[in-house]
N, CA and C of each residue as an Amber inpcrd file, in Angstrom:
protein
   489
 132.8780000 146.4110000 101.0360000 131.4850000 147.1080000 101.8370000
 130.2800000 146.2430000 101.1670000 129.2090000 146.1800000 102.1730000
 128.4100000 145.1220000 100.8660000 127.4850000 146.0520000 100.0440000
 127.1840000 145.6290000  99.0910000 125.8310000 146.2580000  98.2200000
 124.6840000 146.9090000  98.9800000 124.9950000 148.1180000  98.7140000
 123.3510000 149.1750000  99.8520000 124.0030000 149.6520000 100.6190000
 125.1400000 149.6550000 101.6010000 125.4630000 149.7330000 103.0370000
 125.9980000 150.9510000 102.8350000 126.7520000 151.4630000 101.9810000
 126.8950000 152.6720000 101.7880000 126.1270000 154.1980000 102.0500000
 124.9090000 153.5180000 101.4950000 124.0150000 154.9640000 101.4390000
 123.0330000 154.2800000 102.9500000 123.2030000 153.4560000 103.0460000
 122.7150000 152.3470000 104.6900000 122.7620000 153.8950000 106.2140000
 121.6050000 153.9340000 106.7150000 122.0230000 155.0360000 107.9200000
 122.2150000 153.9470000 109.0160000 123.3860000 154.7700000 109.8530000
 123.8660000 154.4240000 111.1520000 123.2660000 153.3270000 111.6870000
 121.4780000 153.4100000 111.8640000 121.0460000 152.6180000 112.5910000
 120.8350000 151.4510000 112.3670000 120.6790000 151.4600000 110.9480000
 120.0350000 150.2400000 109.7260000 121.3660000 149.3800000 110.3780000
 122.5600000 149.9440000 110.1650000 123.3490000 149.8410000 109.7670000
 124.6720000 148.2030000 111.2920000 123.7250000 149.4660000 112.5630000
 123.8620000 149.2180000 113.9550000 123.1610000 147.5880000 113.9400000
 122.4060000 147.5580000 113.5110000 120.8790000 147.1820000 113.6330000
 121.3100000 145.3810000 112.7030000 122.4780000 145.7760000 111.5410000
 122.3450000 144.3040000 110.8790000 123.2490000 144.0760000 111.4230000
 124.3010000 144.8740000 111.8190000 125.7280000 144.0840000 113.0050000
 125.3070000 143.5500000 113.9260000 124.6220000 143.7470000 114.4090000
 124.1270000 143.3050000 115.5820000 123.2650000 141.7760000 115.8110000
 123.0370000 141.9270000 114.3700000 121.4500000 140.2250000 114.5570000
 122.6170000 139.3430000 113.6490000 123.7460000 139.6450000 113.0440000
 125.1650000 139.2970000 112.0250000 125.5880000 139.0250000 113.0240000
 125.9600000 139.2900000 114.0840000 126.4550000 139.0020000 115.2180000
 126.1020000 137.7150000 116.4100000 124.6880000 138.2360000 116.1810000
 123.8520000 137.3040000 117.3400000 123.6780000 136.2460000 116.5910000
 123.1640000 135.8660000 115.1420000 123.2100000 134.3540000 115.0050000
 124.2450000 133.8870000 114.8140000 125.6230000 134.2670000 114.2050000
 126.7870000 133.6960000 114.1920000 127.5240000 133.4060000 115.8570000
 126.8820000 134.0800000 116.5880000 127.5050000 133.2780000 117.8550000
 126.4310000 132.4690000 118.3360000 125.2010000 132.3970000 118.0330000
 123.8430000 131.5480000 118.4180000 124.4530000 129.8310000 117.3950000
 124.7930000 130.3380000 116.3800000 125.3300000 129.0100000 115.6670000
 126.8800000 128.5340000 116.4090000 127.6150000 129.0950000 116.6960000
 128.8690000 128.8450000 117.6800000 128.3760000 127.9070000 118.9220000
 128.1210000 128.1150000 119.3810000 127.2810000 127.9450000 120.8850000
 126.8710000 126.9120000 121.1210000 125.7060000 126.6880000 119.5920000
 124.9210000 125.3930000 119.6240000 125.4540000 124.2170000 120.2840000
 126.5490000 123.7010000 119.8330000 126.9880000 122.8420000 120.0640000
 127.0930000 122.4160000 121.6430000 128.2100000 123.3840000 121.9530000
 128.0690000 123.6030000 123.8380000 126.7850000 123.8810000 124.7910000
 125.8020000 123.8370000 123.8920000 124.3490000 123.6070000 124.9430000
 124.0580000 124.6520000 124.6400000 124.7470000 126.3160000 124.6260000
 124.2250000 127.3440000 124.7880000 123.5410000 128.0880000 123.5360000
 122.7660000 128.8380000 124.0000000 121.6760000 130.4950000 123.0280000
 123.4340000 131.4830000 123.4310000 122.9970000 132.5860000 122.4610000
 123.7320000 133.3920000 122.6050000 123.3400000 134.2110000 123.7330000
 121.9920000 134.2690000 124.1000000 122.1250000 135.5860000 125.1670000
 122.3410000 134.4200000 126.3010000 122.4620000 133.1880000 126.4070000
 122.8180000 132.0810000 127.9170000 124.3630000 132.8440000 127.8750000
 125.2540000 132.4370000 126.5070000 126.7870000 132.6040000 126.3810000
 127.0730000 134.0160000 127.0730000 126.2220000 135.4540000 126.6810000
 126.4600000 136.5990000 127.4730000 126.4460000 136.5470000 128.5740000
 125.1500000 135.4990000 129.0470000 125.5820000 135.7230000 130.9310000
 126.5830000 135.3180000 131.9130000 126.3570000 133.4850000 130.8740000
 127.6880000 133.0930000 131.1820000 129.2490000 133.5230000 131.3090000
 129.5130000 134.2400000 129.8250000 130.3450000 134.8550000 129.7970000
 130.9830000 136.2030000 130.4200000 130.0210000 136.8660000 130.7970000
 130.2260000 138.1780000 131.8530000 130.0780000 137.2510000 132.9610000
 129.6300000 136.4160000 133.5170000 129.7820000 136.3350000 135.0850000
 130.7790000 135.4560000 135.1130000 131.6570000 135.2430000 134.1380000
 133.1390000 134.0820000 134.2150000 133.6740000 135.2500000 134.4630000
 133.9910000 136.3880000 133.4840000 135.0250000 137.4940000 134.0160000
 134.6700000 137.8560000 134.8920000 133.3630000 138.0970000 135.5010000
 133.0500000 138.5130000 137.0540000 133.7040000 138.1090000 138.1600000
 133.4180000 136.7940000 137.9870000 134.1980000 135.3920000 138.7970000
 135.2310000 135.4390000 139.0660000 136.2240000 136.0630000 137.5600000
 137.5600000 136.1390000 137.7970000 138.1700000 137.2880000 138.5630000
 137.2690000 138.0180000 138.6300000 137.9860000 139.4980000 139.5030000
 137.2550000 139.5560000 140.4580000 136.6950000 138.2040000 141.5790000
 136.3400000 138.0170000 142.8850000 135.0210000 138.3560000 142.7960000
 134.0810000 138.8660000 141.7840000 132.7830000 139.3130000 142.7410000
 131.5290000 137.8600000 142.1190000 130.6660000 138.0410000 143.1310000
 129.7930000 137.3100000 143.4010000 128.4910000 137.8340000 142.5040000
 128.4190000 137.8560000 141.6770000 127.1420000 139.3360000 141.4020000
 125.8410000 138.2650000 141.4120000 124.7450000 139.9930000 141.8680000
 123.2050000 139.5820000 142.0880000 123.1030000 139.3720000 140.4150000
 121.3780000 139.0070000 140.4780000 120.9950000 138.6510000 139.7310000
 121.2940000 140.3130000 138.0290000 120.4880000 141.2170000 139.7600000
 120.5850000 142.0420000 138.9900000 121.8840000 142.4950000 138.5670000
 122.5760000 143.0130000 139.6710000 123.8210000 143.5920000 139.0920000
 124.3330000 142.4910000 137.5640000 123.9770000 141.5270000 137.1280000
 124.8930000 140.9870000 135.9990000 123.7160000 141.3010000 135.0050000
 122.7540000 141.3130000 135.4390000 121.5760000 142.1340000 134.5170000
 121.9340000 143.6310000 134.1250000 122.7690000 144.4240000 135.0450000
 122.9380000 145.7250000 134.5840000 124.3490000 145.9790000 133.7640000
 124.8670000 144.8520000 134.0050000 126.0840000 144.6560000 132.9990000
 126.2790000 143.7640000 131.3480000 124.9540000 143.1470000 131.8970000
 125.0960000 142.7630000 129.9790000 123.6290000 143.2520000 129.5200000
 123.3300000 144.6940000 130.0750000 122.6460000 144.8220000 129.4020000
 120.9850000 144.1290000 128.8700000 120.9960000 143.2080000 129.5710000
 119.5030000 142.0430000 129.1950000 118.4780000 142.8400000 130.7720000
 117.5280000 142.3500000 130.1050000 116.2680000 142.4560000 131.4990000
 116.6810000 141.5590000 132.5100000 116.2030000 142.2810000 133.7730000
 116.2290000 141.5890000 134.7990000 115.7710000 140.6020000 135.1420000
 114.0310000 140.2330000 134.6750000 113.3380000 138.9990000 134.3020000
 113.7660000 137.9170000 133.3570000 114.8460000 138.6330000 132.3160000
 114.9200000 138.0440000 130.7170000 115.8390000 137.0380000 132.1240000
 116.9330000 138.0020000 132.6920000 118.4050000 137.3490000 133.6550000
 117.6900000 135.9900000 134.6990000 116.9170000 136.6290000 135.4620000
 116.0000000 135.6800000 135.7900000 116.3240000 133.9030000 135.4820000
 115.2150000 134.5200000 134.3030000 115.0220000 133.1310000 133.3150000
 115.7460000 132.6630000 133.1160000 117.1540000 133.0090000 132.5250000
 118.3200000 132.4370000 132.0930000 119.1640000 131.8680000 133.4180000
 119.3160000 132.7190000 134.3000000 119.9580000 131.7740000 135.2010000
 119.4950000 130.6720000 135.4190000 117.6520000 130.3780000 135.5030000
 117.4730000 129.1470000 136.0390000 117.6190000 127.8570000 135.2380000
 117.3700000 128.2960000 133.5410000 117.7970000 127.3550000 132.8040000
 119.0570000 126.8550000 133.0150000 119.5930000 127.2940000 132.9550000
 121.7850000 127.3730000 133.3720000 121.6410000 126.2850000 134.2810000
 121.0010000 126.7290000 135.8730000 120.9180000 126.3200000 136.8630000
 120.7350000 124.6430000 136.4690000 119.6840000 124.6510000 135.6000000
 118.8040000 122.7360000 135.9340000 119.8550000 122.6760000 134.6310000
 120.8440000 123.1280000 134.3970000 121.1370000 122.5160000 133.2820000
 123.0100000 121.9210000 134.1810000 122.9660000 122.9670000 135.3730000
 124.4060000 122.0570000 136.1260000 124.9970000 123.3370000 135.8100000
 125.0630000 124.6810000 135.2090000 126.3450000 125.5840000 134.6530000
 126.4670000 126.6730000 136.1540000 125.2120000 126.6780000 136.8410000
 125.7220000 127.4870000 137.6340000 124.6680000 127.3050000 138.3540000
 124.8270000 127.7940000 139.7430000 123.7840000 128.2860000 140.9400000
 123.6800000 129.6480000 141.8430000 122.2830000 129.2570000 141.5360000
 121.7980000 130.3210000 142.4050000 121.6760000 130.1890000 144.1260000
 122.1270000 131.2730000 144.8760000 121.9370000 131.7040000 146.5730000
 121.4240000 132.4950000 146.4150000 120.6180000 132.7620000 147.6400000
 120.7490000 134.1600000 148.4800000 121.7670000 134.9240000 148.8490000
 122.0890000 136.0960000 148.9980000 122.4460000 137.4840000 149.3630000
 122.4900000 137.1620000 151.0020000 123.5930000 136.8250000 151.9320000
 123.7600000 136.9140000 153.2360000 123.4950000 138.0440000 153.6780000
 123.4560000 139.3530000 152.7870000 123.7320000 140.6270000 152.9160000
 122.2740000 140.6610000 153.0690000 121.0590000 140.3630000 151.9300000
 120.0510000 140.7610000 151.2760000 119.1780000 139.9930000 150.8510000
 118.3340000 139.5320000 151.8750000 117.6280000 137.9870000 151.1140000
 116.5590000 138.1330000 149.7990000 116.3410000 139.4790000 149.9110000
 115.6020000 139.3340000 148.3160000 116.8170000 139.2390000 147.2410000
 117.6070000 139.4730000 147.5900000 118.9230000 139.3550000 146.6700000
 118.9590000 137.7500000 146.2610000 119.2590000 137.6570000 144.6600000
 119.6290000 136.4100000 144.4060000 121.2930000 136.3650000 144.1230000
 122.3510000 135.9010000 143.9620000 123.8070000 135.9750000 144.0510000
 123.7740000 134.4320000 143.0110000 125.1140000 134.9450000 141.8400000
 124.8650000 133.8150000 141.2000000 126.4680000 132.9670000 140.5510000
 126.7630000 131.9620000 141.0480000 128.0830000 131.8830000 140.7300000
 128.1690000 130.3750000 139.2930000 129.2940000 130.4410000 138.6370000
 129.7320000 129.2860000 137.7390000 129.6650000 128.0460000 138.7310000
 129.6280000 126.8010000 138.1470000 129.8410000 125.8290000 138.8510000
 131.1960000 125.3940000 137.7940000 131.6650000 124.0320000 138.3920000
 132.7640000 124.0500000 137.8020000 132.5080000 122.8310000 136.0800000
 131.5510000 122.7570000 136.1170000 131.4200000 122.0750000 134.6800000
 131.1820000 123.9280000 133.5670000 130.2640000 124.5130000 134.9800000
 130.1150000 126.0190000 134.0240000 131.0690000 126.7600000 133.6010000
 132.0960000 126.7240000 134.1020000 133.3130000 127.2320000 134.0990000
 134.2540000 126.6030000 132.4620000 134.5500000 125.4100000 132.5590000
 134.5160000 125.0110000 131.7260000 134.0180000 125.0890000 130.5730000
 132.5200000 124.8990000 130.4770000 131.5740000 124.6120000 129.0660000
 131.7640000 126.4320000 128.0630000 132.1050000 127.4690000 129.7730000
 132.2190000 129.0770000 129.2430000 134.0080000 129.1380000 128.9050000
 134.5670000 128.6450000 129.3960000 135.6320000 128.8460000 128.8760000
 135.6790000 128.0140000 126.8860000 134.9500000 127.1610000 126.7850000
 135.1760000 126.6060000 125.8830000 134.3280000 127.4530000 124.4040000
 133.3600000 127.7820000 125.0330000 132.2830000 129.1220000 124.3090000
 133.4710000 130.3470000 123.9640000 134.0840000 130.9310000 125.2710000
 134.3420000 131.7780000 125.1010000 135.7470000 131.6050000 124.1730000
 136.3790000 130.1660000 123.7920000 137.2640000 130.1330000 122.8730000
 136.3370000 130.4050000 121.2340000 135.9170000 129.9830000 121.0470000
 135.0130000 129.5460000 119.7860000 134.8160000 130.8790000 119.8840000
 133.7790000 131.7860000 120.6860000 133.4420000 132.9420000 119.9590000
 134.7840000 134.3160000 120.0710000 135.5550000 134.0550000 120.6800000
 137.3120000 134.8060000 120.0350000 137.3040000 134.5780000 118.5920000
 136.9410000 133.0450000 118.4690000 137.6840000 133.2050000 116.9690000
 136.4230000 134.0900000 116.0240000 135.7390000 133.9690000 115.9970000
 134.2350000 134.6510000 115.4400000 134.5870000 136.1760000 115.5420000
 135.3670000 136.7400000 116.4750000 135.4870000 137.7270000 116.7390000
 136.7540000 138.1560000 116.3510000 137.5560000 137.6350000 116.2110000
 139.0870000 137.5410000 115.1520000 138.6850000 137.9940000 113.1610000
 137.4940000 136.7490000 113.3170000 137.0070000 136.9940000 112.0360000
 136.3680000 137.8810000 111.3990000 135.3200000 138.6900000 112.4970000
 134.8020000 139.5790000 112.1830000 135.1230000 140.9360000 112.0030000
 136.7260000 140.8830000 113.4560000 137.4470000 142.2780000 112.9440000
 138.8680000 142.5680000 111.8110000 138.5950000 140.8780000 111.1510000
 140.0710000 140.7110000 110.1310000 139.8860000 142.0120000 109.2130000
 138.5830000 142.4130000 108.1410000 139.0540000 143.8060000 107.8580000
 139.3790000 145.2210000 108.4360000 139.1200000 145.2800000 110.5070000
 139.4480000 146.2700000 110.7250000 141.3130000 146.2220000 111.1400000
 141.6810000 144.8140000 110.8290000 142.9120000 144.7670000 111.3250000
 143.3050000 143.5660000 111.5960000 142.1530000 143.1320000 112.1080000
 142.4040000 142.3080000 113.9950000 141.9470000 142.8360000 114.7650000
 141.6870000 141.7610000 115.8400000 141.5190000 142.0470000 117.4750000
 143.0540000 142.6060000 117.8920000 144.0250000 143.3370000 117.9520000
 144.3540000 144.0770000 118.0580000 145.3980000 145.1350000 117.9060000
 144.4690000 145.6760000 116.2720000 145.0380000 146.3250000 115.9120000
 144.3510000 148.6040000 116.2820000 145.0290000 148.8040000 115.3760000
 144.8730000 150.2950000 116.8730000 143.6090000 150.5320000 115.5890000
 142.9170000 150.4500000 114.7230000 141.7080000 150.5020000 113.9550000
 140.7470000 150.1020000 114.6110000 141.2950000 148.8470000 115.2900000
 139.6260000 147.8770000 116.2570000 139.8080000 148.6580000 117.5820000
 141.0260000 149.2040000 118.2970000 140.6700000 149.9960000 119.2760000
 140.1010000 151.0310000 118.9150000 140.4280000 151.8130000 117.9100000
 139.3110000 153.0860000 117.6270000 137.4910000 152.7980000 117.6470000
 137.5380000 151.9290000 117.1570000 135.8960000 151.1070000 116.9840000
 135.4680000 150.9900000 118.4330000 136.3420000 149.9400000 118.8430000
 135.8550000 149.7030000 120.4940000 135.2080000 151.2590000 121.0830000
 136.7530000 152.2500000 120.9180000 135.5800000 152.6460000 121.6740000
 135.2030000 153.3300000 121.2010000 134.9450000 153.9020000 119.4990000
 133.8300000 154.7720000 119.4140000 132.2650000 153.8180000 119.8440000
 132.4190000 152.3660000 119.7530000 131.0500000 151.4650000 120.4060000
 131.4830000 152.3710000 121.7290000 132.1310000 151.7460000 122.6480000
 131.5800000 152.3170000 124.2490000 130.9590000 153.9920000 124.4750000
 131.5810000 154.6600000 123.1800000 131.1940000 156.2170000 123.8640000
 129.3380000 155.9100000 122.9540000 128.8400000 154.9790000 121.7330000
 127.5550000 154.8310000 121.9150000 126.9010000 154.2620000 122.7070000
 127.1260000 153.3190000 123.4790000 126.7650000 152.5790000 124.5450000
 126.5060000 153.7030000 125.9150000 127.3330000 154.5890000 125.7620000
 127.7740000 155.5400000 126.9920000 126.5390000 156.5570000 126.7450000
 126.0590000 156.5710000 125.7230000 125.3290000 157.7600000 125.3450000
 124.0030000 157.4830000 125.1870000 123.0860000 158.4150000 126.4520000
 121.6040000 158.3000000 126.8350000 120.4850000 158.3380000 126.0170000
 119.8600000 156.9560000 125.7520000 118.6340000 156.5760000 124.7270000
 117.6170000 156.6380000 125.4110000 116.5700000 157.4500000 125.1340000
 115.3110000 157.4880000 125.7030000 114.6420000 157.9210000 124.4280000
 113.6360000 156.6580000 124.2750000 112.6910000 156.9110000 122.9450000
 111.3460000 158.1890000 123.3720000 111.3680000 158.0070000 124.8850000
 110.4420000 159.6200000 124.8000000 111.3480000 161.0760000 125.0630000
 112.4690000 160.4160000 124.5700000 113.0810000 162.5150000 125.1800000
 112.7100000 162.8810000 124.0040000 112.1250000 162.7170000 122.8450000
 112.0900000 163.4020000 121.1830000 110.4120000 163.9200000 121.8330000
 109.6270000 163.2250000 122.7560000 108.1540000 163.9090000 122.6010000
 108.8770000 164.4350000 123.5230000 109.3920000 164.6880000 124.8360000
 109.1720000 165.8700000 125.7590000 109.4900000 166.7040000 124.7140000
 111.0420000 166.8740000 124.0410000 111.4610000 168.0100000 123.4630000
 110.8960000 168.7950000 122.4840000 109.6340000 168.4200000 121.8160000
 108.6320000 168.8470000 120.9790000 107.6500000 169.3640000 121.9920000
 107.5680000 168.6960000 122.9710000 106.4850000 169.9880000 123.9490000
 106.6550000 170.9070000 123.9130000 108.1200000 170.7240000 124.2030000
 108.8560000 172.0880000 125.2450000 108.9550000 172.9650000 123.6170000
 109.5590000 173.0350000 123.2560000 109.1250000 173.5480000 121.7400000
 108.0270000 174.4130000 120.8600000 107.1430000 173.4430000 121.6610000
 105.9710000 174.1080000 121.6500000 105.5630000 175.1190000 122.4500000
 105.9860000 174.8440000 123.6390000 105.4900000 176.1660000 124.7970000
 105.6300000 177.2730000 124.6550000
């Protein structure tokens, strides 16, 4: 454990780990012409397409946790780079569907391979990608991601207590 981490709050550690991960992924995918955010988008889209989906920008935003406006901006830049195509949804003309191009699929496969190597490095202290400890850690992370988090809930709870 790093110096000072033992007494750090869980929130600080989550922030530090997410920052460490984002920086590492950014550095790893830069030679492929991607940023961390672009990688998150194309890797998610890659997985969805493999399951037979052609998601809308909104659906991809919900899946990644990125803001819809940011997904739109990322999609436009990836489209300009020839990595994905944006088309109107025939069922809803207001919605835009996304799909990786062949070049986008190939670049994404390369990026996933690089990021999987990073993930293996990150998880080595827990026994590696397939260890029981990593599976437990993954379940804990999923539990935290599923927990509601409303910065204004504390204000409304305080108001209720004062009434």
